[in-house]
Amino acid sequence: MEKVKIGVIGLGRLGYKHAENLAFKIPNAELTAVCAMEEDRLEQVKKDWGVPYTYKNFEDMIKNSELDAVLIASPSGLHTDQISKALAAGLHVFSEKPLGTTVEECREAEKAVEKYNDKVFMLGFMRRYDASYKYAKEKIDSGEIGVPILFRAYSQDPERFIEGAIAYAGHSGGQFIDMSVHDIDLARWYLGAEPEEVYAIGGCYAHPEFAQYKDGDNVSALMKFKNGAMAFLFAGRTAPHGYNVETEIIGTKGILRIGSVPQKNMVEILDNSGVRKECSQDFLERFEESYLNEVNEFINCIIEKRKPGVTVYDGTKTTEIAYKCKEAFESGKLTKI
Amino acid sequence: MEKVKIGVIGLGRLGYKHAENLAFKIPNAELTAVCAMEEDRLEQVKKDWGVPYTYKNFEDMIKNSELDAVLIASPSGLHTDQISKALAAGLHVFSEKPLGTTVEECREAEKAVEKYNDKVFMLGFMRRYDASYKYAKEKIDSGEIGVPILFRAYSQDPERFIEGAIAYAGHSGGQFIDMSVHDIDLARWYLGAEPEEVYAIGGCYAHPEFAQYKDGDNVSALMKFKNGAMAFLFAGRTAPHGYNVETEIIGTKGILRIGSVPQKNMVEILDNSGVRKECSQDFLERFEESYLNEVNEFINCIIEKRKPGVTVYDGTKTTEIAYKCKEAFESGKLTKI
Amino acid sequence: MEKVKIGVIGLGRLGYKHAENLAFKIPNAELTAVCAMEEDRLEQVKKDWGVPYTYKNFEDMIKNSELDAVLIASPSGLHTDQISKALAAGLHVFSEKPLGTTVEECREAEKAVEKYNDKVFMLGFMRRYDASYKYAKEKIDSGEIGVPILFRAYSQDPERFIEGAIAYAGHSGGQFIDMSVHDIDLARWYLGAEPEEVYAIGGCYAHPEFAQYKDGDNVSALMKFKNGAMAFLFAGRTAPHGYNVETEIIGTKGILRIGSVPQKNMVEILDNSGVRKECSQDFLERFEESYLNEVNEFINCIIEKRKPGVTVYDGTKTTEIAYKCKEAFESGKLTKI
Amino acid sequence: MEKVKIGVIGLGRLGYKHAENLAFKIPNAELTAVCAMEEDRLEQVKKDWGVPYTYKNFEDMIKNSELDAVLIASPSGLHTDQISKALAAGLHVFSEKPLGTTVEECREAEKAVEKYNDKVFMLGFMRRYDASYKYAKEKIDSGEIGVPILFRAYSQDPERFIEGAIAYAGHSGGQFIDMSVHDIDLARWYLGAEPEEVYAIGGCYAHPEFAQYKDGDNVSALMKFKNGAMAFLFAGRTAPHGYNVETEIIGTKGILRIGSVPQKNMVEILDNSGVRKECSQDFLERFEESYLNEVNEFINCIIEKRKPGVTVYDGTKTTEIAYKCKEAFESGKLTKI
């Protein structure tokens, strides 16, 4: 079994994690190259992990003929361009979400993926590779909960990271695009259908800074799906307790709740504030294993010449829906999708 | 301390419970009269509980000069008429929800209550008298959760009662009016504001019988409140696990969840289905204490010449809002309130 | 249906609660007399509740020919004497636990109860009348958990009441007698057997004051029952979170846990300490309903000429076992029961 | 950074898992050799994982001069002999628990470890490397729970594996040695002290087959520690719900509970059996990550020339204590340790 040689673009928090996983925890992969702007990080990775090649320029990296694949964890605005270029260079591509920052960009990516159809392309909807989310999916597919009625999803970042969120507000695309895309992906995956209409509201309850970007610090949307199912999404940046990613699927025969308490671990504490569980604080803590699993799946798809469950079209669809949520939120109108 | 002599109209499940509470568990009340259509129930109550007077006709009962008050637990369509007549007869009035079956009826009731302003009038929004709901209210009022962002409420009847629900579907007014009124009352109470816009969807996911009444077996609504807060309501008739009344208030500094597991009692069972809690099955089981507390409060208001926290206007408002939800649901349009 | 006229001796916290329940919440009882040392409390009860007779002397009260029954909530050392005297005076008797402060006293009480066998005698093991404990008992009796293997019980008072506990330490008889008697009663009730051997340890982990009474602030015991079942008891006075009464019965087919989180109500709080439930703080809060239920049962037994499930022998047995635990604790030896 | 070349002896369930982890998930290790009796497993490992060397004889394997270390996952009775031989052959050694099957064997191992003090020796108490157990340890060490009072541990295997347990009963050494050793290790680790006295009971509640080995299907022990702390251990083979490893540490200022619900994942299911969580079914499922972490630590200790937290003396001590529990159980007497 030969190892897949992969290059990573982007050494931000998530890119760094991916690179580290590829270097040490993904048996069939070899972290062969890394590309980033930060010279010191490149140096560190080269020195500590023994990565053979480092680049400051993406185009240079993909010319490296040793590479089989790239993992894209660069800023969102660069995704589609890099996807197209890497595919054209004959590489398999894993891209972090979002697929693109506009629906048009997503369509470009679709074309590239279709053109280089012999390559594996995968998008980073890591929740699908989380043990609990997978388990719920199996239960739904096996009919255990009957007909899905309501999909409810919360994606809440903790208040303690609010400064970063404010600083990034102008680039995030707003909460529906930045945060709810994962929930939109799950809704489509679990419900097996597409939404047709959305109503979205919210506001700045604690931090007026988001208003200038036509965003809120907490927003919500209610969507009607084509199969009649309902989806309620809530995205917030002021969770007092931690990183709260909570999903519920109410069916006619059973109800599933995933992560309704975002507990950090299996320790329960009884003290003068009562009986409590401490909570996960960020996405890397909550989804550590999922990030590993998804890239493992990408690598295995390459080796086994399979295509992953998450497709480029999932990326376009969720982007499209997220934009419709944003539009609904900004206009205050009931919006067709 | 003299006891308040009270007559009860209606010996359905809830009326019977109220009568029993008044007969035995409300220290300052005396169950003096009962009015119902069912002769055998009247006999039983007379014989077993020693109720002095029984009637088959409401007008006859309120002529009884020994009475200080009446408790109305008759079919919804009779409420406003009986409220007006009882007040006119010089009696204090406790009426089960809904105040009326139309907003017009509610306005009639308002007029009667205003006219007989020296009488105590109270509406049966029992959840406000539940220990957990009261506790949450205190925490909200004391500022513990900061600014309220989202109010989320589920009111789900168990599937095992679906036959009764179908039989009653033509008279229920639909789920928003039948079930969500309690949640609407809580939303207004907790948020301290009125809604201004609503979007409502849903359908018949398991029981097509509701469609003929322009209702669904599961419905939901997303509302924008005048103070910017959001409210998401879900009402269903197919809960697999029990009588699920669950409420969440997400604030900028804290989040409160009431009854997110509708546990029957404090027993946890570990068996071959995992670790589980059995659930309450109906409103009498879940809110037994609240039904007692609310009537206790009514009686004490009479004795102490106070007015209760729940007013006739709460009845009109919730009815009005529930009708707007129904209208939004039927029209599929975003609806101003 | 005639009401049972009852007199209460003792207006401490629990006696006052019993008196109040009898005055207002127990339909078939009439609080006819109260006896206490505190003149102001007697006055208050007379005035506010309209109790016809008040006494400062127990012997005087039981001479009152209107009385049908007495409820004894006096200091533990007086119980057996008052039980005997009240029975001899032709009264039904409800006595708070313990039956007596020594096994000899208990035997005296047994004799009196046997002699006046036409009278109802009941002992205040209120947990048996708690909804959750009753539910567990039904599950055990119906065979749902198979053969009982291990009974585990925690009885923990909160640290915040430690000063009172220290002040009372010389009179409490030690934790096994003061606190574990309820657990011992439950163990016998659930396991349907008697213990035959006990090992007991513990110490003063936070409050050395208990050592002078040969007691600890936290103690535990492991007992072997005659049917082979095991029982582990833990009693403490330093619980950080509240009044923790927790019971588990591990069977070959199922496990039941009662109150493993001593949650105050159904509110869950998500804040910067995580996701938490606040806890009950004392026995009156946790067992409010049980105290009402047990006296209701006593009154109904009188009216229906039945005998209650808790007998005088349960009182003797638990006292005997508690003393053996104390003996084992003090001697450090394995002790036969 | 050079990789540690390691050989694994034993390809049973746990040995296979360790080998797989070493082959794929432990970055600084290289699975260089495997030794097992089962020829087909050796073939599979060689073929699928590309392991260079396979052996049917331990002595042969340790002669392989490429090896830096061995991981011993052979039957318990072979551990000490293999530890000594491997150390003598100049290899670092990781051994699965138990250190030895008798205290004498453990002392032999101690001698070997002392003699080859420049080698890393580590024992497989994997719970210490579980995220939740580590978190609890940190809280205890930081003083968050004050003075430890009671350590309570349950180790329960599910009833569904009872046939295997019965088949293995003659070799297991009994439940204290087979199962409670992990709890004994945790008790010593958390309490920072040694036990001085133990009382142990139990029996065959469902499966009389264990009696012939002087064992029970469920057993318990209460121990007094030298620092005054108490420890209650319960070990069982008939858990109805799954693999239940639950630990509680009650302190004067806080209480920690680890794994009190052995939940499989973060999915909560609401269906006609109530609200439930499905449970882990075996040690590999519950401690998957810990098995990885502990061997990672072993490898890193070799590379960084450190000694791990778990020492050979921990192995001897826990074995000694487990034997005392067994002795107490068999004799029915209070036993000094």
mmCIF file with all atom_site columns, C-alpha atoms in Angstrom, chain B residues 201-328:
data_model
loop_
_atom_site.group_PDB
_atom_site.id
_atom_site.type_symbol
_atom_site.label_atom_id
_atom_site.label_alt_id
_atom_site.label_comp_id
_atom_site.label_asym_id
_atom_site.label_entity_id
_atom_site.label_seq_id
_atom_site.pdbx_PDB_ins_code
_atom_site.Cartn_x
_atom_site.Cartn_y
_atom_site.Cartn_z
_atom_site.occupancy
_atom_site.B_iso_or_equiv
_atom_site.pdbx_formal_charge
_atom_site.auth_seq_id
_atom_site.auth_comp_id
_atom_site.auth_asym_id
_atom_site.auth_atom_id
_atom_site.pdbx_PDB_model_num
ATOM 1   C CA . ILE B 1 201 ? -45.417 25.916 8.469  1.00 0.00 ? 201 ILE B CA 1
ATOM 2   C CA . GLY B 1 202 ? -46.025 22.237 9.093  1.00 0.00 ? 202 GLY B CA 1
ATOM 3   C CA . GLY B 1 203 ? -48.102 19.388 7.805  1.00 0.00 ? 203 GLY B CA 1
ATOM 4   C CA . CYS B 1 204 ? -49.536 15.953 8.278  1.00 0.00 ? 204 CYS B CA 1
ATOM 5   C CA . TYR B 1 205 ? -46.517 13.714 8.673  1.00 0.00 ? 205 TYR B CA 1
ATOM 6   C CA . ALA B 1 206 ? -48.311 10.712 10.092 1.00 0.00 ? 206 ALA B CA 1
ATOM 7   C CA . HIS B 1 207 ? -52.011 11.474 10.189 1.00 0.00 ? 207 HIS B CA 1
ATOM 8   C CA . PRO B 1 208 ? -53.617 12.954 7.081  1.00 0.00 ? 208 PRO B CA 1
ATOM 9   C CA . GLU B 1 209 ? -56.889 13.383 8.992  1.00 0.00 ? 209 GLU B CA 1
ATOM 10  C CA . PHE B 1 210 ? -55.859 16.820 10.233 1.00 0.00 ? 210 PHE B CA 1
ATOM 11  C CA . ALA B 1 211 ? -55.578 18.235 6.723  1.00 0.00 ? 211 ALA B CA 1
ATOM 12  C CA . GLN B 1 212 ? -59.331 18.578 6.280  1.00 0.00 ? 212 GLN B CA 1
ATOM 13  C CA . TYR B 1 213 ? -59.337 21.069 9.148  1.00 0.00 ? 213 TYR B CA 1
ATOM 14  C CA . LYS B 1 214 ? -56.470 23.000 7.554  1.00 0.00 ? 214 LYS B CA 1
ATOM 15  C CA . ASP B 1 215 ? -54.326 21.763 10.407 1.00 0.00 ? 215 ASP B CA 1
ATOM 16  C CA . GLY B 1 216 ? -51.251 19.551 10.593 1.00 0.00 ? 216 GLY B CA 1
ATOM 17  C CA . ASP B 1 217 ? -50.209 16.879 13.054 1.00 0.00 ? 217 ASP B CA 1
ATOM 18  C CA . ASN B 1 218 ? -47.024 18.851 13.605 1.00 0.00 ? 218 ASN B CA 1
ATOM 19  C CA . VAL B 1 219 ? -46.617 22.586 13.042 1.00 0.00 ? 219 VAL B CA 1
ATOM 20  C CA . SER B 1 220 ? -44.142 25.317 13.803 1.00 0.00 ? 220 SER B CA 1
ATOM 21  C CA . ALA B 1 221 ? -43.868 29.085 13.781 1.00 0.00 ? 221 ALA B CA 1
ATOM 22  C CA . LEU B 1 222 ? -41.074 31.613 13.916 1.00 0.00 ? 222 LEU B CA 1
ATOM 23  C CA . MET B 1 223 ? -42.012 35.010 15.318 1.00 0.00 ? 223 MET B CA 1
ATOM 24  C CA . LYS B 1 224 ? -40.264 38.330 15.552 1.00 0.00 ? 224 LYS B CA 1
ATOM 25  C CA . PHE B 1 225 ? -41.038 40.300 18.703 1.00 0.00 ? 225 PHE B CA 1
ATOM 26  C CA . LYS B 1 226 ? -41.212 44.076 18.928 1.00 0.00 ? 226 LYS B CA 1
ATOM 27  C CA . ASN B 1 227 ? -38.166 44.189 21.184 1.00 0.00 ? 227 ASN B CA 1
ATOM 28  C CA . GLY B 1 228 ? -36.175 42.245 18.612 1.00 0.00 ? 228 GLY B CA 1
ATOM 29  C CA . ALA B 1 229 ? -36.359 38.904 20.384 1.00 0.00 ? 229 ALA B CA 1
ATOM 30  C CA . MET B 1 230 ? -37.172 35.766 18.421 1.00 0.00 ? 230 MET B CA 1
ATOM 31  C CA . ALA B 1 231 ? -39.594 33.000 19.291 1.00 0.00 ? 231 ALA B CA 1
ATOM 32  C CA . PHE B 1 232 ? -39.751 29.553 17.768 1.00 0.00 ? 232 PHE B CA 1
ATOM 33  C CA . LEU B 1 233 ? -42.804 27.442 18.523 1.00 0.00 ? 233 LEU B CA 1
ATOM 34  C CA . PHE B 1 234 ? -43.301 23.800 17.694 1.00 0.00 ? 234 PHE B CA 1
ATOM 35  C CA . ALA B 1 235 ? -46.510 21.936 18.403 1.00 0.00 ? 235 ALA B CA 1
ATOM 36  C CA . GLY B 1 236 ? -47.037 18.287 17.653 1.00 0.00 ? 236 GLY B CA 1
ATOM 37  C CA . ARG B 1 237 ? -49.330 15.370 18.293 1.00 0.00 ? 237 ARG B CA 1
ATOM 38  C CA . THR B 1 238 ? -47.016 12.469 17.573 1.00 0.00 ? 238 THR B CA 1
ATOM 39  C CA . ALA B 1 239 ? -44.362 12.542 20.290 1.00 0.00 ? 239 ALA B CA 1
ATOM 40  C CA . PRO B 1 240 ? -43.062 9.000  20.653 1.00 0.00 ? 240 PRO B CA 1
ATOM 41  C CA . HIS B 1 241 ? -41.902 9.396  24.233 1.00 0.00 ? 241 HIS B CA 1
ATOM 42  C CA . GLY B 1 242 ? -44.618 11.231 26.094 1.00 0.00 ? 242 GLY B CA 1
ATOM 43  C CA . TYR B 1 243 ? -46.059 14.628 26.869 1.00 0.00 ? 243 TYR B CA 1
ATOM 44  C CA . ASN B 1 244 ? -43.210 16.906 25.957 1.00 0.00 ? 244 ASN B CA 1
ATOM 45  C CA . VAL B 1 245 ? -43.504 20.481 27.116 1.00 0.00 ? 245 VAL B CA 1
ATOM 46  C CA . GLU B 1 246 ? -40.097 21.986 26.765 1.00 0.00 ? 246 GLU B CA 1
ATOM 47  C CA . THR B 1 247 ? -39.064 25.604 26.880 1.00 0.00 ? 247 THR B CA 1
ATOM 48  C CA . GLU B 1 248 ? -35.759 27.334 26.350 1.00 0.00 ? 248 GLU B CA 1
ATOM 49  C CA . ILE B 1 249 ? -34.792 30.947 26.743 1.00 0.00 ? 249 ILE B CA 1
ATOM 50  C CA . ILE B 1 250 ? -31.450 31.875 25.264 1.00 0.00 ? 250 ILE B CA 1
ATOM 51  C CA . GLY B 1 251 ? -30.059 35.092 26.655 1.00 0.00 ? 251 GLY B CA 1
ATOM 52  C CA . THR B 1 252 ? -26.849 36.992 26.135 1.00 0.00 ? 252 THR B CA 1
ATOM 53  C CA . LYS B 1 253 ? -25.508 35.852 29.507 1.00 0.00 ? 253 LYS B CA 1
ATOM 54  C CA . GLY B 1 254 ? -27.237 32.599 30.234 1.00 0.00 ? 254 GLY B CA 1
ATOM 55  C CA . ILE B 1 255 ? -29.580 30.023 28.842 1.00 0.00 ? 255 ILE B CA 1
ATOM 56  C CA . LEU B 1 256 ? -32.440 28.346 30.656 1.00 0.00 ? 256 LEU B CA 1
ATOM 57  C CA . ARG B 1 257 ? -34.028 25.073 29.637 1.00 0.00 ? 257 ARG B CA 1
ATOM 58  C CA . ILE B 1 258 ? -37.185 23.923 31.318 1.00 0.00 ? 258 ILE B CA 1
ATOM 59  C CA . GLY B 1 259 ? -38.274 20.328 31.043 1.00 0.00 ? 259 GLY B CA 1
ATOM 60  C CA . SER B 1 260 ? -35.984 19.391 28.193 1.00 0.00 ? 260 SER B CA 1
ATOM 61  C CA . VAL B 1 261 ? -36.409 15.819 29.340 1.00 0.00 ? 261 VAL B CA 1
ATOM 62  C CA . PRO B 1 262 ? -40.041 15.342 30.383 1.00 0.00 ? 262 PRO B CA 1
ATOM 63  C CA . GLN B 1 263 ? -39.076 12.875 33.066 1.00 0.00 ? 263 GLN B CA 1
ATOM 64  C CA . LYS B 1 264 ? -41.870 11.245 34.972 1.00 0.00 ? 264 LYS B CA 1
ATOM 65  C CA . ASN B 1 265 ? -39.961 11.159 38.252 1.00 0.00 ? 265 ASN B CA 1
ATOM 66  C CA . MET B 1 266 ? -36.435 10.904 39.667 1.00 0.00 ? 266 MET B CA 1
ATOM 67  C CA . VAL B 1 267 ? -35.903 7.286  38.676 1.00 0.00 ? 267 VAL B CA 1
ATOM 68  C CA . GLU B 1 268 ? -33.271 6.480  36.071 1.00 0.00 ? 268 GLU B CA 1
ATOM 69  C CA . ILE B 1 269 ? -33.377 3.024  34.537 1.00 0.00 ? 269 ILE B CA 1
ATOM 70  C CA . LEU B 1 270 ? -30.366 1.163  33.174 1.00 0.00 ? 270 LEU B CA 1
ATOM 71  C CA . ASP B 1 271 ? -31.419 -1.790 31.098 1.00 0.00 ? 271 ASP B CA 1
ATOM 72  C CA . ASN B 1 272 ? -30.862 -3.303 27.694 1.00 0.00 ? 272 ASN B CA 1
ATOM 73  C CA . SER B 1 273 ? -32.128 -0.178 25.950 1.00 0.00 ? 273 SER B CA 1
ATOM 74  C CA . GLY B 1 274 ? -29.429 1.916  27.611 1.00 0.00 ? 274 GLY B CA 1
ATOM 75  C CA . VAL B 1 275 ? -29.752 4.496  30.357 1.00 0.00 ? 275 VAL B CA 1
ATOM 76  C CA . ARG B 1 276 ? -33.178 6.032  30.301 1.00 0.00 ? 276 ARG B CA 1
ATOM 77  C CA . LYS B 1 277 ? -35.805 8.100  31.990 1.00 0.00 ? 277 LYS B CA 1
ATOM 78  C CA . GLU B 1 278 ? -39.464 7.384  31.533 1.00 0.00 ? 278 GLU B CA 1
ATOM 79  C CA . CYS B 1 279 ? -41.607 10.349 30.620 1.00 0.00 ? 279 CYS B CA 1
ATOM 80  C CA . SER B 1 280 ? -44.766 12.096 31.710 1.00 0.00 ? 280 SER B CA 1
ATOM 81  C CA . GLN B 1 281 ? -47.692 11.075 29.569 1.00 0.00 ? 281 GLN B CA 1
ATOM 82  C CA . ASP B 1 282 ? -50.154 13.914 29.848 1.00 0.00 ? 282 ASP B CA 1
ATOM 83  C CA . PHE B 1 283 ? -50.811 17.405 31.113 1.00 0.00 ? 283 PHE B CA 1
ATOM 84  C CA . LEU B 1 284 ? -52.381 16.214 34.344 1.00 0.00 ? 284 LEU B CA 1
ATOM 85  C CA . GLU B 1 285 ? -49.276 14.228 35.163 1.00 0.00 ? 285 GLU B CA 1
ATOM 86  C CA . ARG B 1 286 ? -46.824 16.977 34.230 1.00 0.00 ? 286 ARG B CA 1
ATOM 87  C CA . PHE B 1 287 ? -48.735 19.919 35.621 1.00 0.00 ? 287 PHE B CA 1
ATOM 88  C CA . GLU B 1 288 ? -50.611 18.355 38.521 1.00 0.00 ? 288 GLU B CA 1
ATOM 89  C CA . GLU B 1 289 ? -49.083 20.757 40.983 1.00 0.00 ? 289 GLU B CA 1
ATOM 90  C CA . SER B 1 290 ? -49.541 23.789 38.729 1.00 0.00 ? 290 SER B CA 1
ATOM 91  C CA . TYR B 1 291 ? -53.270 23.190 38.427 1.00 0.00 ? 291 TYR B CA 1
ATOM 92  C CA . LEU B 1 292 ? -53.435 23.168 42.185 1.00 0.00 ? 292 LEU B CA 1
ATOM 93  C CA . ASN B 1 293 ? -51.225 26.228 42.569 1.00 0.00 ? 293 ASN B CA 1
ATOM 94  C CA . GLU B 1 294 ? -53.115 28.367 40.113 1.00 0.00 ? 294 GLU B CA 1
ATOM 95  C CA . VAL B 1 295 ? -56.512 27.797 41.750 1.00 0.00 ? 295 VAL B CA 1
ATOM 96  C CA . ASN B 1 296 ? -54.925 28.315 45.138 1.00 0.00 ? 296 ASN B CA 1
ATOM 97  C CA . GLU B 1 297 ? -53.705 31.662 43.870 1.00 0.00 ? 297 GLU B CA 1
ATOM 98  C CA . PHE B 1 298 ? -57.175 32.498 42.561 1.00 0.00 ? 298 PHE B CA 1
ATOM 99  C CA . ILE B 1 299 ? -58.742 31.697 45.940 1.00 0.00 ? 299 ILE B CA 1
ATOM 100 C CA . ASN B 1 300 ? -56.083 33.678 47.776 1.00 0.00 ? 300 ASN B CA 1
ATOM 101 C CA . CYS B 1 301 ? -56.614 36.645 45.482 1.00 0.00 ? 301 CYS B CA 1
ATOM 102 C CA . ILE B 1 302 ? -60.292 36.651 46.433 1.00 0.00 ? 302 ILE B CA 1
ATOM 103 C CA . ILE B 1 303 ? -59.499 36.456 50.130 1.00 0.00 ? 303 ILE B CA 1
ATOM 104 C CA . GLU B 1 304 ? -56.705 39.007 50.035 1.00 0.00 ? 304 GLU B CA 1
ATOM 105 C CA . LYS B 1 305 ? -58.516 41.259 47.572 1.00 0.00 ? 305 LYS B CA 1
ATOM 106 C CA . ARG B 1 306 ? -55.662 41.066 45.086 1.00 0.00 ? 306 ARG B CA 1
ATOM 107 C CA . LYS B 1 307 ? -55.610 40.600 41.328 1.00 0.00 ? 307 LYS B CA 1
ATOM 108 C CA . PRO B 1 308 ? -53.719 37.653 39.847 1.00 0.00 ? 308 PRO B CA 1
ATOM 109 C CA . GLY B 1 309 ? -50.729 38.008 37.511 1.00 0.00 ? 309 GLY B CA 1
ATOM 110 C CA . VAL B 1 310 ? -52.622 36.514 34.586 1.00 0.00 ? 310 VAL B CA 1
ATOM 111 C CA . THR B 1 311 ? -55.187 38.969 33.267 1.00 0.00 ? 311 THR B CA 1
ATOM 112 C CA . VAL B 1 312 ? -58.042 38.860 30.802 1.00 0.00 ? 312 VAL B CA 1
ATOM 113 C CA . TYR B 1 313 ? -55.839 40.782 28.362 1.00 0.00 ? 313 TYR B CA 1
ATOM 114 C CA . ASP B 1 314 ? -53.321 37.954 28.389 1.00 0.00 ? 314 ASP B CA 1
ATOM 115 C CA . GLY B 1 315 ? -56.163 35.790 27.207 1.00 0.00 ? 315 GLY B CA 1
ATOM 116 C CA . THR B 1 316 ? -57.068 38.095 24.356 1.00 0.00 ? 316 THR B CA 1
ATOM 117 C CA . LYS B 1 317 ? -53.483 38.653 23.306 1.00 0.00 ? 317 LYS B CA 1
ATOM 118 C CA . THR B 1 318 ? -52.568 34.991 23.189 1.00 0.00 ? 318 THR B CA 1
ATOM 119 C CA . THR B 1 319 ? -55.759 34.191 21.302 1.00 0.00 ? 319 THR B CA 1
ATOM 120 C CA . GLU B 1 320 ? -55.014 36.944 18.844 1.00 0.00 ? 320 GLU B CA 1
ATOM 121 C CA . ILE B 1 321 ? -51.477 35.753 18.308 1.00 0.00 ? 321 ILE B CA 1
ATOM 122 C CA . ALA B 1 322 ? -52.532 32.128 18.016 1.00 0.00 ? 322 ALA B CA 1
ATOM 123 C CA . TYR B 1 323 ? -55.021 33.138 15.330 1.00 0.00 ? 323 TYR B CA 1
ATOM 124 C CA . LYS B 1 324 ? -52.302 34.984 13.476 1.00 0.00 ? 324 LYS B CA 1
ATOM 125 C CA . CYS B 1 325 ? -50.146 31.856 13.623 1.00 0.00 ? 325 CYS B CA 1
ATOM 126 C CA . LYS B 1 326 ? -53.083 29.866 12.263 1.00 0.00 ? 326 LYS B CA 1
ATOM 127 C CA . GLU B 1 327 ? -53.609 32.455 9.522  1.00 0.00 ? 327 GLU B CA 1
ATOM 128 C CA . ALA B 1 328 ? -49.915 32.384 8.638  1.00 0.00 ? 328 ALA B CA 1
#
